[in-house]
PDB file of C-alpha atoms in Angstrom:
ATOM      1  CA  MET A  28       9.420 -40.421   7.808  1.00 50.00           C
ATOM      2  CA  PRO A  29       7.477 -43.469   6.044  1.00 51.00           C
ATOM      3  CA  ARG A  30       9.558 -44.703   2.682  1.00 52.00           C
ATOM      4  CA  ARG A  31       7.575 -44.370  -0.324  1.00 51.00           C
ATOM      5  CA  HIS A  32       7.388 -47.648  -2.216  1.00 48.00           C
ATOM      6  CA  ALA A  33       9.154 -47.761  -5.519  1.00 50.00           C
ATOM      7  CA  LEU A  34       5.834 -48.923  -7.482  1.00 55.00           C
ATOM      8  CA  ARG A  35       3.365 -46.936  -5.808  1.00 50.00           C
ATOM      9  CA  PRO A  36       2.267 -44.058  -8.456  1.00 52.00           C
ATOM     10  CA  ARG A  37       3.393 -40.699  -7.554  1.00 51.00           C
ATOM     11  CA  PRO A  38       0.422 -38.371  -6.853  1.00 50.00           C
ATOM     12  CA  ARG A  39       0.178 -35.932  -9.882  1.00 47.00           C
ATOM     13  CA  PRO A  40       0.417 -32.326  -8.863  1.00 44.00           C
ATOM     14  CA  ARG A  41      -2.478 -29.865  -9.251  1.00 42.00           C
ATOM     15  CA  ARG A  42      -2.610 -28.065 -12.693  1.00 41.00           C
ATOM     16  CA  ARG A  43      -3.091 -24.496 -12.237  1.00 38.00           C
ATOM     17  CA  PRO A  44      -5.340 -22.634 -14.562  1.00 40.00           C
ATOM     18  CA  ALA A  45      -3.595 -21.661 -18.017  1.00 40.00           C
ATOM     19  CA  THR A  46      -1.974 -18.364 -17.402  1.00 39.00           C
ATOM     20  CA  PRO A  47      -4.068 -15.711 -19.963  1.00 40.00           C
ATOM     21  CA  PRO A  48      -2.058 -14.623 -22.833  1.00 42.00           C
ATOM     22  CA  GLY A  49       0.112 -11.533 -21.921  1.00 40.00           C
ATOM     23  CA  GLY A  50       1.223 -13.031 -18.666  1.00 41.00           C
ATOM     24  CA  HIS A  51      -0.128 -12.912 -15.043  1.00 40.00           C
ATOM     25  CA  ARG A  52      -3.289 -10.710 -13.733  1.00 40.00           C
ATOM     26  CA  THR A  53      -3.960  -9.213 -10.221  1.00 47.00           C
ATOM     27  CA  SER A  54      -7.133  -9.112  -8.597  1.00 50.00           C
ATOM     28  CA  LEU A  55      -7.684  -5.520 -10.150  1.00 52.00           C
ATOM     29  CA  GLY A  56      -7.210  -7.343 -13.441  1.00 51.00           C
ATOM     30  CA  LEU A  57      -3.926  -5.691 -14.254  1.00 55.00           C
ATOM     31  CA  ASN A  58      -1.524  -7.476 -16.868  1.00 55.00           C
ATOM     32  CA  THR A  59       1.857  -7.774 -14.558  1.00 59.00           C
ATOM     33  CA  ARG A  60       4.443  -8.232 -17.476  1.00 64.00           C
ATOM     34  CA  ASP A  61       4.367  -4.503 -17.984  1.00 58.00           C
ATOM     35  CA  PRO A  62       6.292  -3.792 -14.541  1.00 54.00           C
ATOM     36  CA  GLU A  63       4.999  -0.374 -15.059  1.00 55.00           C
ATOM     37  CA  ARG A  64       1.091  -1.136 -14.836  1.00 54.00           C
ATOM     38  CA  LYS A  65       1.614  -1.561 -11.212  1.00 53.00           C
ATOM     39  CA  PHE A  66       2.021   2.029 -10.924  1.00 53.00           C
ATOM     40  CA  GLN A  67      -1.335   4.678 -11.261  1.00 48.00           C
ATOM     41  CA  HIS A  68       0.212   7.539 -12.745  1.00 58.00           C
ATOM     42  CA  GLY A  69      -2.700   9.406 -14.027  1.00 56.00           C
ATOM     43  CA  ARG A  70      -4.593   6.038 -15.430  1.00 57.00           C
ATOM     44  CA  ALA A  71      -8.008   4.446 -14.258  1.00 55.00           C
ATOM     45  CA  LEU A  72      -6.380   1.343 -13.006  1.00 59.00           C
ATOM     46  CA  PRO A  73      -5.071   0.638 -10.579  1.00 81.00           C
ATOM     47  CA  SER A  74      -6.548   3.124  -8.195  1.00 83.00           C
ATOM     48  CA  LEU A  75      -7.095   3.108  -4.377  1.00 88.00           C
ATOM     49  CA  ALA A  76     -10.828   3.919  -5.288  1.00 90.00           C
ATOM     50  CA  ARG A  77     -10.968   0.361  -6.980  1.00 87.00           C
ATOM     51  CA  ILE A  78      -9.032  -1.308  -4.047  1.00 86.00           C
ATOM     52  CA  ALA A  79     -11.637   0.326  -1.651  1.00 92.00           C
ATOM     53  CA  ARG A  80     -14.702  -0.966  -4.054  1.00 90.00           C
ATOM     54  CA  THR A  81     -12.838  -4.445  -3.810  1.00 87.00           C
ATOM     55  CA  LEU A  82     -12.856  -4.149  -0.031  1.00 89.00           C
ATOM     56  CA  GLN A  83     -16.507  -2.688  -0.034  1.00 91.00           C
ATOM     57  CA  ASP A  84     -18.125  -5.034  -2.359  1.00 88.00           C
ATOM     58  CA  ASP A  85     -17.174  -7.621  -0.280  1.00 81.00           C
ATOM     59  CA  GLY A  86     -18.834  -5.917   2.884  1.00 87.00           C
ATOM     60  CA  THR A  87     -15.164  -4.762   4.611  1.00 91.00           C
ATOM     61  CA  ARG A  88     -14.585  -1.081   5.686  1.00 95.00           C
ATOM     62  CA  PRO A  89     -12.040   0.484   3.278  1.00 96.00           C
ATOM     63  CA  ASP A  90     -10.969   2.443   6.693  1.00 97.00           C
ATOM     64  CA  PRO A  91      -7.566  -0.007   6.700  1.00 96.00           C
ATOM     65  CA  LEU A  92      -6.693   1.185   3.329  1.00 95.00           C
ATOM     66  CA  LEU A  93      -6.937   4.749   4.165  1.00 97.00           C
ATOM     67  CA  ALA A  94      -4.785   4.515   7.105  1.00 97.00           C
ATOM     68  CA  LEU A  95      -2.169   2.191   4.969  1.00 94.00           C
ATOM     69  CA  THR A  96      -2.107   5.246   2.625  1.00 94.00           C
ATOM     70  CA  THR A  97      -1.952   7.850   4.943  1.00 96.00           C
ATOM     71  CA  PHE A  98       1.136   5.879   6.888  1.00 94.00           C
ATOM     72  CA  ASN A  99       2.620   5.434   3.413  1.00 92.00           C
ATOM     73  CA  LEU A 100       2.386   8.999   2.737  1.00 92.00           C
ATOM     74  CA  ALA A 101       3.623  10.065   6.011  1.00 93.00           C
ATOM     75  CA  ILE A 102       6.713   8.126   5.634  1.00 91.00           C
ATOM     76  CA  GLY A 103       7.815   8.863   2.650  1.00 89.00           C
ATOM     77  CA  ASN A 104       7.113   5.414   0.638  1.00 87.00           C
ATOM     78  CA  THR A 105       6.758   6.167  -3.090  1.00 83.00           C
ATOM     79  CA  ASP A 106       6.675   2.718  -3.792  1.00 78.00           C
ATOM     80  CA  ALA A 107       3.150   1.821  -2.579  1.00 77.00           C
ATOM     81  CA  HIS A 108       2.019   0.321  -5.866  1.00 70.00           C
ATOM     82  CA  ALA A 109      -0.799  -1.849  -6.506  1.00 71.00           C
ATOM     83  CA  LYS A 110       1.177  -5.125  -6.186  1.00 74.00           C
ATOM     84  CA  ASN A 111       2.511  -3.725  -2.407  1.00 77.00           C
ATOM     85  CA  ILE A 112      -1.659  -3.435  -1.391  1.00 81.00           C
ATOM     86  CA  SER A 113      -3.124  -6.828  -1.407  1.00 82.00           C
ATOM     87  CA  VAL A 114      -6.693  -8.058  -0.391  1.00 84.00           C
ATOM     88  CA  LEU A 115      -7.133 -11.530   1.644  1.00 87.00           C
ATOM     89  CA  ARG A 116      -9.855 -13.671   0.752  1.00 85.00           C
ATOM     90  CA  HIS A 117     -11.027 -16.371   3.411  1.00 85.00           C
ATOM     91  CA  ALA A 118     -12.311 -19.670   2.551  1.00 86.00           C
ATOM     92  CA  ASP A 119     -15.975 -18.307   4.040  1.00 86.00           C
ATOM     93  CA  GLY A 120     -15.902 -15.381   1.385  1.00 82.00           C
ATOM     94  CA  THR A 121     -14.939 -12.677   3.509  1.00 85.00           C
ATOM     95  CA  VAL A 122     -12.145 -10.168   2.692  1.00 86.00           C
ATOM     96  CA  ARG A 123      -9.956  -8.260   4.574  1.00 89.00           C
ATOM     97  CA  LEU A 124      -6.848  -5.753   3.796  1.00 89.00           C
ATOM     98  CA  ALA A 125      -3.454  -7.944   3.931  1.00 87.00           C
ATOM     99  CA  PRO A 126      -1.285  -6.525   6.528  1.00 90.00           C
ATOM    100  CA  ALA A 127       1.344  -3.938   5.136  1.00 86.00           C
ATOM    101  CA  TYR A 128       4.707  -5.039   3.059  1.00 81.00           C
ATOM    102  CA  ASP A 129       7.729  -3.849   1.171  1.00 79.00           C
ATOM    103  CA  VAL A 130       7.236  -0.869   3.510  1.00 82.00           C
ATOM    104  CA  SER A 131      10.271   1.545   3.276  1.00 81.00           C
ATOM    105  CA  MET A 132      11.233   5.531   3.411  1.00 84.00           C
ATOM    106  CA  HIS A 133      12.271   6.057  -0.193  1.00 76.00           C
ATOM    107  CA  LEU A 134      12.752   9.972   0.287  1.00 80.00           C
ATOM    108  CA  HIS A 135      15.559  10.198   2.262  1.00 78.00           C
ATOM    109  CA  HIS A 136      17.749   9.443  -0.966  1.00 79.00           C
ATOM    110  CA  PRO A 137      19.020  12.502  -2.871  1.00 82.00           C
ATOM    111  CA  HIS A 138      17.858  10.857  -5.988  1.00 84.00           C
ATOM    112  CA  ALA A 139      14.403   9.610  -5.133  1.00 82.00           C
ATOM    113  CA  SER A 140      11.438  10.043  -7.264  1.00 84.00           C
ATOM    114  CA  ARG A 141       9.018  12.722  -5.250  1.00 89.00           C
ATOM    115  CA  VAL A 142       5.876  10.853  -7.211  1.00 86.00           C
ATOM    116  CA  PHE A 143       3.663   8.682  -5.221  1.00 86.00           C
ATOM    117  CA  ALA A 144       2.846   4.955  -6.845  1.00 83.00           C
ATOM    118  CA  MET A 145      -1.020   5.750  -6.913  1.00 86.00           C
ATOM    119  CA  ASP A 146      -3.013   9.089  -6.899  1.00 89.00           C
ATOM    120  CA  VAL A 147      -4.700  10.467  -4.169  1.00 93.00           C
ATOM    121  CA  ALA A 148      -7.631  12.791  -4.899  1.00 94.00           C
ATOM    122  CA  GLY A 149      -6.023  12.859  -8.238  1.00 91.00           C
ATOM    123  CA  GLU A 150      -2.388  14.247  -6.872  1.00 93.00           C
ATOM    124  CA  ARG A 151       0.667  12.218  -6.795  1.00 88.00           C
ATOM    125  CA  ASP A 152       3.462  14.931  -6.319  1.00 91.00           C
ATOM    126  CA  MET A 153       4.810  14.040  -2.638  1.00 89.00           C
ATOM    127  CA  ASP A 154       5.155  17.738  -1.769  1.00 91.00           C
ATOM    128  CA  ALA A 155       1.813  18.839  -2.707  1.00 94.00           C
ATOM    129  CA  LEU A 156       0.068  15.743  -0.986  1.00 94.00           C
ATOM    130  CA  THR A 157      -1.888  16.644   2.407  1.00 95.00           C
ATOM    131  CA  GLY A 158      -4.320  15.577   5.113  1.00 95.00           C
ATOM    132  CA  GLU A 159      -7.091  17.218   2.800  1.00 97.00           C
ATOM    133  CA  HIS A 160      -6.107  14.917   0.004  1.00 97.00           C
ATOM    134  CA  LEU A 161      -6.290  11.917   2.017  1.00 97.00           C
ATOM    135  CA  VAL A 162      -9.474  12.897   3.385  1.00 98.00           C
ATOM    136  CA  ALA A 163     -11.037  13.580  -0.088  1.00 97.00           C
ATOM    137  CA  GLU A 164      -9.559  10.280  -1.499  1.00 97.00           C
ATOM    138  CA  GLY A 165     -11.454   8.673   1.604  1.00 98.00           C
ATOM    139  CA  ALA A 166     -14.507  10.393   1.089  1.00 98.00           C
ATOM    140  CA  SER A 167     -14.322   9.545  -2.711  1.00 96.00           C
ATOM    141  CA  TRP A 168     -14.725   6.068  -1.643  1.00 96.00           C
ATOM    142  CA  GLY A 169     -17.817   6.838  -0.135  1.00 96.00           C
ATOM    143  CA  LEU A 170     -16.398   7.501   3.642  1.00 97.00           C
ATOM    144  CA  PRO A 171     -18.089  10.204   5.385  1.00 97.00           C
ATOM    145  CA  ARG A 172     -15.733  12.893   5.687  1.00 98.00           C
ATOM    146  CA  ARG A 173     -15.770  12.955   9.307  1.00 98.00           C
ATOM    147  CA  ARG A 174     -14.807   9.184   9.216  1.00 98.00           C
ATOM    148  CA  ALA A 175     -12.125   9.972   6.827  1.00 98.00           C
ATOM    149  CA  HIS A 176     -10.631  12.711   8.426  1.00 98.00           C
ATOM    150  CA  ARG A 177     -10.456  10.680  11.905  1.00 98.00           C
ATOM    151  CA  VAL A 178      -8.985   7.731  10.200  1.00 98.00           C
ATOM    152  CA  VAL A 179      -6.055   9.952   8.596  1.00 97.00           C
ATOM    153  CA  SER A 180      -5.795  11.945  12.070  1.00 97.00           C
ATOM    154  CA  GLN A 181      -5.386   8.628  14.348  1.00 97.00           C
ATOM    155  CA  THR A 182      -2.975   7.116  11.795  1.00 97.00           C
ATOM    156  CA  LEU A 183      -0.912  10.357  12.077  1.00 96.00           C
ATOM    157  CA  GLU A 184      -1.133  10.472  15.817  1.00 97.00           C
ATOM    158  CA  ALA A 185      -0.078   6.523  16.226  1.00 96.00           C
ATOM    159  CA  LEU A 186       3.100   7.541  13.865  1.00 95.00           C
ATOM    160  CA  ALA A 187       3.882  10.660  16.026  1.00 94.00           C
ATOM    161  CA  ASP A 188       3.590   8.356  19.241  1.00 94.00           C
ATOM    162  CA  ALA A 189       5.485   5.356  17.840  1.00 93.00           C
ATOM    163  CA  LEU A 190       8.407   7.989  17.164  1.00 90.00           C
ATOM    164  CA  VAL A 191       8.534   9.472  20.302  1.00 91.00           C
ATOM    165  CA  ALA A 192       8.747   5.873  21.865  1.00 90.00           C
ATOM    166  CA  VAL A 193      12.154   4.923  19.489  1.00 86.00           C
ATOM    167  CA  ASP A 194      15.108   4.750  21.638  1.00 85.00           C
ATOM    168  CA  ARG A 195      17.566   7.278  19.450  1.00 81.00           C
ATOM    169  CA  SER A 196      20.250   6.247  21.037  1.00 83.00           C
ATOM    170  CA  ALA A 197      19.990   2.905  19.584  1.00 83.00           C
ATOM    171  CA  HIS A 198      19.527   4.268  15.992  1.00 72.00           C
ATOM    172  CA  PRO A 199      22.288   7.317  15.937  1.00 68.00           C
ATOM    173  CA  ARG A 200      21.797   9.790  13.221  1.00 66.00           C
ATOM    174  CA  ARG A 201      24.354  10.120  10.526  1.00 57.00           C
ATOM    175  CA  ARG A 202      23.100  13.210   8.482  1.00 49.00           C
ATOM    176  CA  PRO A 203      20.766  14.729  11.424  1.00 45.00           C
ATOM    177  CA  ALA A 204      20.089  17.922   9.003  1.00 41.00           C
ATOM    178  CA  ARG A 205      18.915  16.091   5.984  1.00 39.00           C
ATOM    179  CA  VAL A 206      16.776  13.183   8.079  1.00 36.00           C
ATOM    180  CA  ALA A 207      15.213  16.192   9.799  1.00 36.00           C
ATOM    181  CA  HIS A 208      14.335  17.746   6.405  1.00 34.00           C
ATOM    182  CA  ARG A 209      12.893  15.152   4.653  1.00 37.00           C
ATOM    183  CA  GLY A 210      10.999  14.407   7.671  1.00 40.00           C
ATOM    184  CA  ALA A 211       9.407  17.488   8.001  1.00 38.00           C
ATOM    185  CA  ALA A 212       8.346  17.699   4.729  1.00 40.00           C
ATOM    186  CA  HIS A 213       6.586  14.617   5.456  1.00 49.00           C
ATOM    187  CA  ALA A 214       5.181  15.773   8.629  1.00 45.00           C
ATOM    188  CA  GLY A 215       3.048  17.739   6.289  1.00 46.00           C
ATOM    189  CA  PRO A 216       0.019  15.815   5.915  1.00 53.00           C
ATOM    190  CA  ALA A 217      -0.761  16.358   9.363  1.00 49.00           C
ATOM    191  CA  ALA A 218      -0.219  19.979   9.745  1.00 47.00           C
ATOM    192  CA  LYS A 219      -2.192  20.566   6.812  1.00 56.00           C
ATOM    193  CA  LEU A 220      -5.284  18.337   7.886  1.00 62.00           C
ATOM    194  CA  PRO A 221      -8.484  20.271   7.656  1.00 57.00           C
ATOM    195  CA  ASP A 222     -11.055  20.278  10.611  1.00 59.00           C
ATOM    196  CA  ALA A 223     -13.494  17.909  10.337  1.00 56.00           C
TER     197      ALA A 223
END
């Protein structure tokens, strides 16, 4: 490694733009000083529709967002809030949904909230959400219902196939009855998916 000459001035670090009053803001314009603001809970923002519009405004299909939302609901990830969904902006100006991150199953815990972080077609109660809600949410973004249905169906089928491929002997169950019951509650969207 080359040695730095003692008299040579060090490069100045780049200055970041000033932080707006009230804290940092996300790409959705949310003030992150309030930790609860990342959850929709009936408010206009943040919303899945706004994230879908961000993708669409830059010429990207929102299908992956619907697939991610379907996956999060199917596994019981109640913490899929606005800060856990990101959009990547490339140098050429194109955007795409970032790979999934901070994804975990929460409903296996007996004291877990049964409220999804974002509204799906106006619903956020995990026990009430169905495949129809997912299709309706996608349709509200402008997706044709048939395409929204296909995205939801294919996501649930891929998840079911992946679960079949799991080596159960490498992951022994500690409480089979509880796991089966909680899992059944969230196989619901697949069972309740309407015909296209």
